[in-house]
mmCIF file of C-alpha atoms in Angstrom:
data_model
loop_
_atom_site.group_PDB
_atom_site.id
_atom_site.type_symbol
_atom_site.label_atom_id
_atom_site.label_comp_id
_atom_site.label_asym_id
_atom_site.label_seq_id
_atom_site.Cartn_x
_atom_site.Cartn_y
_atom_site.Cartn_z
ATOM 1 C CA MET N 145 9.891 -18.565 -18.500
ATOM 2 C CA VAL N 146 6.748 -17.558 -16.626
ATOM 3 C CA PHE N 147 3.404 -19.328 -16.390
ATOM 4 C CA TRP N 148 1.562 -16.740 -18.510
ATOM 5 C CA GLU N 149 4.066 -16.800 -21.388
ATOM 6 C CA GLY N 150 2.386 -17.799 -24.620
ATOM 7 C CA TYR N 151 -1.058 -16.948 -23.232
ATOM 8 C CA VAL N 152 -1.005 -13.233 -22.456
ATOM 9 C CA SER N 153 1.604 -10.533 -22.885
ATOM 10 C CA ASP N 154 3.665 -9.145 -20.026
ATOM 11 C CA GLU N 155 1.950 -5.807 -20.615
ATOM 12 C CA LEU N 156 -1.522 -7.279 -20.188
ATOM 13 C CA MET N 157 -0.432 -9.272 -17.152
ATOM 14 C CA GLY N 158 1.037 -6.111 -15.624
ATOM 15 C CA THR N 159 -2.344 -4.446 -16.060
ATOM 16 C CA ILE N 160 -4.661 -7.140 -14.696
ATOM 17 C CA ALA N 161 -2.516 -9.112 -12.226
ATOM 18 C CA PRO N 162 -2.151 -6.380 -9.555
ATOM 19 C CA ILE N 163 -5.913 -5.761 -9.615
ATOM 20 C CA ALA N 164 -6.776 -9.452 -9.370
ATOM 21 C CA LEU N 165 -4.174 -9.981 -6.658
ATOM 22 C CA TYR N 166 -5.589 -7.079 -4.638
ATOM 23 C CA TRP N 167 -8.966 -8.799 -4.371
ATOM 24 C CA ILE N 168 -7.555 -12.306 -3.915
ATOM 25 C CA TYR N 169 -5.065 -11.352 -1.194
ATOM 26 C CA GLY N 170 -7.315 -8.769 0.437
ATOM 27 C CA GLY N 171 -10.318 -11.048 0.180
ATOM 28 C CA ALA N 172 -8.420 -13.868 1.888
ATOM 29 C CA TYR N 173 -7.799 -11.563 4.857
ATOM 30 C CA MET N 174 -11.439 -10.503 4.963
ATOM 31 C CA LEU N 175 -12.663 -14.129 4.937
ATOM 32 C CA MET N 176 -10.422 -15.236 7.800
ATOM 33 C CA PRO N 177 -12.067 -16.240 11.092
ATOM 34 C CA PRO N 178 -12.002 -13.650 13.927
ATOM 35 C CA LEU N 179 -8.478 -14.583 15.114
ATOM 36 C CA LYS N 180 -8.942 -12.155 17.984
ATOM 37 C CA ARG N 181 -5.536 -12.971 19.455
ATOM 38 C CA TYR N 182 -3.800 -11.486 16.393
ATOM 39 C CA ARG N 183 -6.065 -8.500 15.692
ATOM 40 C CA LEU N 184 -4.921 -4.924 16.259
ATOM 41 C CA HIS N 185 -8.558 -3.836 16.605
ATOM 42 C CA THR N 186 -11.779 -5.586 17.475
ATOM 43 C CA LYS N 187 -14.597 -5.972 14.966
ATOM 44 C CA ARG N 188 -16.646 -3.719 17.227
ATOM 45 C CA GLU N 189 -14.043 -0.940 16.932
ATOM 46 C CA GLU N 190 -14.121 -1.331 13.154
ATOM 47 C CA GLU N 191 -17.889 -0.898 13.099
ATOM 48 C CA GLU N 192 -17.968 2.020 15.558
ATOM 49 C CA LYS N 193 -14.966 4.098 14.437
ATOM 50 C CA ASN N 194 -15.100 3.806 10.644
ATOM 51 C CA ILE N 195 -17.356 6.373 9.008
ATOM 52 C CA VAL N 196 -17.691 4.710 5.620
ATOM 53 C CA ASP N 197 -19.425 1.398 4.917
ATOM 54 C CA LEU N 198 -18.003 -1.598 3.074
ATOM 55 C CA PRO N 199 -20.049 -1.232 -0.165
ATOM 56 C CA THR N 200 -18.844 2.368 -0.536
ATOM 57 C CA VAL N 201 -15.251 1.238 -0.011
ATOM 58 C CA VAL N 202 -15.565 -1.507 -2.633
ATOM 59 C CA LYS N 203 -17.054 0.899 -5.205
ATOM 60 C CA GLY N 204 -14.332 3.464 -4.498
ATOM 61 C CA VAL N 205 -11.544 0.928 -4.929
ATOM 62 C CA LEU N 206 -13.031 -0.452 -8.162
ATOM 63 C CA PHE N 207 -13.226 3.041 -9.644
ATOM 64 C CA GLN N 208 -9.603 3.728 -8.700
ATOM 65 C CA GLN N 209 -8.531 0.438 -10.263
ATOM 66 C CA LEU N 210 -10.334 1.356 -13.478
ATOM 67 C CA LEU N 211 -8.240 4.523 -13.676
ATOM 68 C CA GLN N 212 -5.157 2.540 -12.711
ATOM 69 C CA ALA N 213 -5.692 0.008 -15.507
ATOM 70 C CA ALA N 214 -6.056 2.792 -18.078
ATOM 71 C CA VAL N 215 -2.841 4.519 -16.971
ATOM 72 C CA VAL N 216 -0.849 1.264 -16.819
ATOM 73 C CA LYS N 217 -2.078 0.246 -20.264
ATOM 74 C CA LEU N 218 -0.960 3.621 -21.613
ATOM 75 C CA LEU N 219 2.361 3.341 -19.792
ATOM 76 C CA PHE N 220 3.160 -0.020 -21.367
ATOM 77 C CA LEU N 221 1.966 1.187 -24.753
ATOM 78 C CA VAL N 222 4.445 4.079 -24.856
ATOM 79 C CA THR N 223 7.387 2.202 -23.297
ATOM 80 C CA SER N 224 7.186 -1.088 -25.189
ATOM 81 C CA ASP N 225 9.703 -1.217 -28.042
ATOM 82 C CA SER N 226 8.904 -4.698 -29.318
ATOM 83 C CA LYS N 227 6.176 -6.180 -31.483
ATOM 84 C CA PRO N 228 3.770 -8.688 -29.886
ATOM 85 C CA SER N 229 5.215 -11.546 -31.956
ATOM 86 C CA GLU N 230 8.818 -10.812 -31.021
ATOM 87 C CA PRO N 231 10.432 -12.551 -28.012
ATOM 88 C CA VAL N 232 11.705 -10.119 -25.388
ATOM 89 C CA THR N 233 15.107 -10.741 -23.827
ATOM 90 C CA GLN N 234 14.816 -10.295 -20.074
ATOM 91 C CA PRO N 235 17.650 -8.756 -18.034
ATOM 92 C CA PRO N 236 19.566 -11.016 -15.631
ATOM 93 C CA ILE N 237 18.016 -11.727 -12.237
ATOM 94 C CA TYR N 238 20.460 -9.509 -10.324
ATOM 95 C CA LEU N 239 19.564 -6.537 -12.524
ATOM 96 C CA GLN N 240 15.841 -7.151 -12.097
ATOM 97 C CA LEU N 241 16.301 -7.239 -8.312
ATOM 98 C CA LEU N 242 18.268 -3.999 -8.447
ATOM 99 C CA GLN N 243 15.554 -2.373 -10.554
ATOM 100 C CA ILE N 244 12.898 -3.488 -8.065
ATOM 101 C CA LEU N 245 14.917 -1.985 -5.190
ATOM 102 C CA ILE N 246 15.282 1.274 -7.124
ATOM 103 C CA GLY N 247 11.558 1.203 -7.806
ATOM 104 C CA MET N 248 10.891 0.755 -4.082
ATOM 105 C CA PHE N 249 13.077 3.755 -3.239
ATOM 106 C CA VAL N 250 11.419 5.945 -5.870
ATOM 107 C CA MET N 251 7.908 4.904 -4.834
ATOM 108 C CA ASP N 252 8.678 5.466 -1.139
ATOM 109 C CA THR N 253 10.071 8.905 -1.923
ATOM 110 C CA TRP N 254 7.157 9.950 -4.102
ATOM 111 C CA GLN N 255 4.513 8.671 -1.705
ATOM 112 C CA TYR N 256 6.133 10.096 1.432
ATOM 113 C CA PHE N 257 6.286 13.677 0.177
ATOM 114 C CA VAL N 258 2.914 13.690 -1.590
ATOM 115 C CA HIS N 259 1.264 11.910 1.349
ATOM 116 C CA ARG N 260 2.775 14.317 3.861
ATOM 117 C CA TYR N 261 1.705 17.340 1.824
ATOM 118 C CA LEU N 262 -1.852 15.994 1.696
ATOM 119 C CA HIS N 263 -1.786 16.119 5.497
ATOM 120 C CA THR N 264 -0.116 19.492 5.963
ATOM 121 C CA ASN N 265 -2.293 21.299 3.424
ATOM 122 C CA THR N 266 -5.592 21.726 5.285
ATOM 123 C CA TYR N 267 -7.676 22.162 2.134
ATOM 124 C CA LEU N 268 -6.259 19.052 0.438
ATOM 125 C CA TYR N 269 -6.647 17.001 3.594
ATOM 126 C CA ARG N 270 -10.253 18.033 4.136
ATOM 127 C CA HIS N 271 -11.372 17.589 0.546
ATOM 128 C CA ILE N 272 -9.136 14.741 -0.679
ATOM 129 C CA HIS N 273 -7.001 12.762 1.770
ATOM 130 C CA SER N 274 -9.630 12.592 4.519
ATOM 131 C CA TYR N 275 -11.440 10.019 2.353
ATOM 132 C CA HIS N 276 -8.764 7.451 3.188
ATOM 133 C CA HIS N 277 -8.843 8.309 6.893
ATOM 134 C CA ARG N 278 -12.542 7.611 7.082
ATOM 135 C CA LEU N 279 -11.182 4.152 7.825
ATOM 136 C CA VAL N 280 -9.842 4.860 11.299
ATOM 137 C CA VAL N 281 -9.603 1.100 11.721
ATOM 138 C CA PRO N 282 -8.171 -0.026 8.362
ATOM 139 C CA TYR N 283 -8.877 -3.387 6.773
ATOM 140 C CA ALA N 284 -7.365 -5.245 3.833
ATOM 141 C CA ILE N 285 -9.642 -4.387 0.914
ATOM 142 C CA GLY N 286 -9.821 -0.769 2.098
ATOM 143 C CA ALA N 287 -6.119 -0.275 1.417
ATOM 144 C CA LEU N 288 -6.786 1.618 -1.824
ATOM 145 C CA TYR N 289 -9.904 3.433 -0.707
ATOM 146 C CA ASN N 290 -9.052 7.047 -1.553
ATOM 147 C CA HIS N 291 -10.430 10.083 -3.265
ATOM 148 C CA PRO N 292 -10.032 9.322 -7.018
ATOM 149 C CA LEU N 293 -7.595 12.221 -7.446
ATOM 150 C CA GLU N 294 -5.381 10.913 -4.647
ATOM 151 C CA GLY N 295 -5.519 7.391 -6.022
ATOM 152 C CA LEU N 296 -4.380 8.679 -9.400
ATOM 153 C CA LEU N 297 -1.686 11.021 -8.047
ATOM 154 C CA VAL N 298 -0.214 8.977 -5.206
ATOM 155 C CA ASP N 299 -0.617 5.336 -6.175
ATOM 156 C CA THR N 300 -0.950 5.202 -9.956
ATOM 157 C CA VAL N 301 1.408 8.032 -10.942
ATOM 158 C CA GLY N 302 3.828 6.989 -8.181
ATOM 159 C CA GLY N 303 3.933 3.478 -9.606
ATOM 160 C CA ALA N 304 4.421 4.769 -13.148
ATOM 161 C CA ILE N 305 7.329 7.010 -12.093
ATOM 162 C CA SER N 306 8.951 4.127 -10.201
ATOM 163 C CA PHE N 307 8.651 1.923 -13.279
ATOM 164 C CA LEU N 308 10.140 4.542 -15.603
ATOM 165 C CA VAL N 309 13.010 5.674 -13.367
ATOM 166 C CA SER N 310 14.123 2.127 -12.552
ATOM 167 C CA GLY N 311 14.158 1.086 -16.214
ATOM 168 C CA MET N 312 12.190 -2.111 -15.618
ATOM 169 C CA SER N 313 10.987 -4.340 -18.395
ATOM 170 C CA ALA N 314 7.257 -5.045 -18.516
ATOM 171 C CA ARG N 315 7.842 -8.462 -16.946
ATOM 172 C CA THR N 316 9.838 -7.033 -14.053
ATOM 173 C CA GLY N 317 7.054 -4.479 -13.712
ATOM 174 C CA VAL N 318 4.577 -7.323 -13.166
ATOM 175 C CA TYR N 319 6.628 -8.530 -10.196
ATOM 176 C CA PHE N 320 7.085 -5.017 -8.819
ATOM 177 C CA PHE N 321 3.443 -3.963 -9.089
ATOM 178 C CA CYS N 322 2.231 -7.233 -7.556
ATOM 179 C CA ILE N 323 4.651 -6.926 -4.624
ATOM 180 C CA SER N 324 3.571 -3.310 -4.120
ATOM 181 C CA VAL N 325 -0.108 -4.227 -4.090
ATOM 182 C CA MET N 326 0.374 -7.099 -1.642
ATOM 183 C CA LYS N 327 2.464 -4.892 0.649
ATOM 184 C CA THR N 328 -0.158 -2.137 0.602
ATOM 185 C CA VAL N 329 -2.954 -4.587 1.383
ATOM 186 C CA ASP N 330 -0.900 -6.130 4.175
ATOM 187 C CA ASP N 331 -0.187 -2.720 5.722
ATOM 188 C CA HIS N 332 -3.927 -2.211 6.154
ATOM 189 C CA CYS N 333 -4.960 -5.750 7.128
ATOM 190 C CA GLY N 334 -5.013 -5.137 10.896
ATOM 191 C CA LEU N 335 -3.724 -8.650 11.605
ATOM 192 C CA TRP N 336 -0.343 -9.530 13.107
ATOM 193 C CA LEU N 337 -0.049 -13.131 11.957
ATOM 194 C CA PRO N 338 2.953 -15.284 12.951
ATOM 195 C CA GLY N 339 5.442 -15.836 10.140
ATOM 196 C CA ASN N 340 4.128 -13.017 7.931
ATOM 197 C CA ILE N 341 7.040 -12.317 5.583
ATOM 198 C CA PHE N 342 6.162 -8.622 5.311
ATOM 199 C CA HIS N 343 6.408 -8.245 9.093
ATOM 200 C CA ILE N 344 9.748 -10.050 9.149
ATOM 201 C CA PHE N 345 11.479 -8.003 6.432
ATOM 202 C CA PHE N 346 9.749 -4.611 6.729
ATOM 203 C CA GLU N 347 9.639 -2.355 9.767
ATOM 204 C CA ASN N 348 6.973 -0.412 7.893
ATOM 205 C CA ASN N 349 4.096 -2.845 8.373
ATOM 206 C CA CYS N 350 0.483 -2.960 9.562
ATOM 207 C CA ALA N 351 1.415 -2.127 13.187
ATOM 208 C CA TYR N 352 3.579 0.802 12.027
ATOM 209 C CA HIS N 353 0.889 2.131 9.684
ATOM 210 C CA ASP N 354 -1.826 1.588 12.299
ATOM 211 C CA ILE N 355 -0.298 4.419 14.344
ATOM 212 C CA HIS N 356 -0.723 6.762 11.363
ATOM 213 C CA HIS N 357 -4.397 5.822 11.051
ATOM 214 C CA SER N 358 -5.070 6.605 14.713
ATOM 215 C CA LEU N 359 -6.464 10.066 15.431
ATOM 216 C CA ARG N 360 -3.368 11.086 17.407
ATOM 217 C CA GLY N 361 -0.927 9.692 14.858
ATOM 218 C CA LEU N 362 -1.987 11.569 11.735
ATOM 219 C CA LYS N 363 1.229 13.650 11.698
ATOM 220 C CA TYR N 364 3.535 10.637 11.945
ATOM 221 C CA ASN N 365 4.575 7.510 10.037
ATOM 222 C CA TYR N 366 3.793 8.881 6.584
ATOM 223 C CA SER N 367 6.123 6.396 4.894
ATOM 224 C CA GLN N 368 4.539 3.869 2.591
ATOM 225 C CA PRO N 369 4.630 1.257 1.302
ATOM 226 C CA PHE N 370 8.099 -0.210 1.910
ATOM 227 C CA PHE N 371 10.669 1.479 4.159
ATOM 228 C CA PRO N 372 10.433 4.189 6.865
ATOM 229 C CA PHE N 373 13.706 5.967 6.055
ATOM 230 C CA TRP N 374 12.048 9.298 5.178
ATOM 231 C CA ASP N 375 10.162 9.274 8.471
ATOM 232 C CA LYS N 376 13.449 8.703 10.289
ATOM 233 C CA ILE N 377 15.332 11.383 8.354
ATOM 234 C CA LEU N 378 12.625 14.047 8.627
ATOM 235 C CA GLY N 379 11.484 13.499 12.215
ATOM 236 C CA THR N 380 8.067 11.920 11.647
ATOM 237 C CA TYR N 381 9.108 8.441 12.757
ATOM 238 C CA VAL N 382 7.257 6.845 15.662
ATOM 239 C CA PRO N 383 8.278 3.294 16.621
ATOM 240 C CA TYR N 384 5.693 0.956 18.086
ATOM 241 C CA GLN N 385 5.385 -1.838 20.593
ATOM 242 C CA LEU N 386 2.785 -4.571 20.376
ATOM 243 C CA VAL N 387 1.077 -5.165 23.716
ATOM 244 C CA ARG N 388 -1.615 -7.619 24.685
ATOM 245 C CA ARG N 389 -4.983 -6.026 25.432
ATOM 246 C CA GLU N 390 -7.244 -7.195 28.233
ATOM 247 C CA ASP N 391 -9.592 -8.798 25.720
ATOM 248 C CA GLY N 392 -6.719 -10.934 24.387
ATOM 249 C CA GLY N 393 -6.082 -8.982 21.207
ATOM 250 C CA LEU N 394 -3.081 -6.845 20.267
ATOM 251 C CA GLU N 395 -2.506 -3.108 20.256
ATOM 252 C CA SER N 396 0.171 -1.114 18.449
ATOM 253 C CA VAL N 397 1.363 1.340 21.121
ATOM 254 C CA PRO N 398 3.531 4.308 20.060
ATOM 255 C CA LEU N 399 6.869 4.521 21.877
ATOM 256 C CA LYS N 400 6.896 8.306 21.545
ATOM 257 C CA LYS N 401 4.495 10.942 22.827
ATOM 258 C CA LEU N 402 2.184 12.068 20.046
ATOM 259 C CA ASP N 403 1.350 15.784 19.894
#
């Protein structure tokens, strides 16, 4: 039993919930006070280093989410084998957890190799992936700011493949897509807050991804959004150490020389 049962279908919830959660969770980060002690970058750095303004980022994300909603709606339409009036038997909890873990592995694999290729192919980087790296200092609601083609190929198609390969039900898909969205937002939030569950359970977090967004770290830490195992296996892994800056904030310092 879930709170939306009887009001909206799992398929509709799987379409709208990740989008709504993106703006709620990301917006909460954006509305926080300065919290300079926990910031990986100052507000001044954000203003000086980023080469795209906030309104452009918001419009870009909304357009990507429009495409995302269309693909997810189509995905559920072709995979649903029950009529709206029929109750759907959900798999046991342990199986849903296993499917979510499989989905994480598939998504990490898809995104690592596509993401890395977008960096190594000069043409694709210049004309497509460089959009995302206009945010040298990432922030929460900029997590999905990409060229539309990248957003469709990396995030939306990657999510669809993860859903299909893992064999999730639509309801399990709601959980998976919402977790994925929150993790992606958190990886770009630029805040190292005490007790953050994503920082506790995932080595691949905002400090890890911050190295990739730095100008010297573009060839490292491609893994996203969950685990860094492909970075470790294929030699693109750079661990980090958080150090206190002179202004009282934090800095994610690579523990390996960056070429």
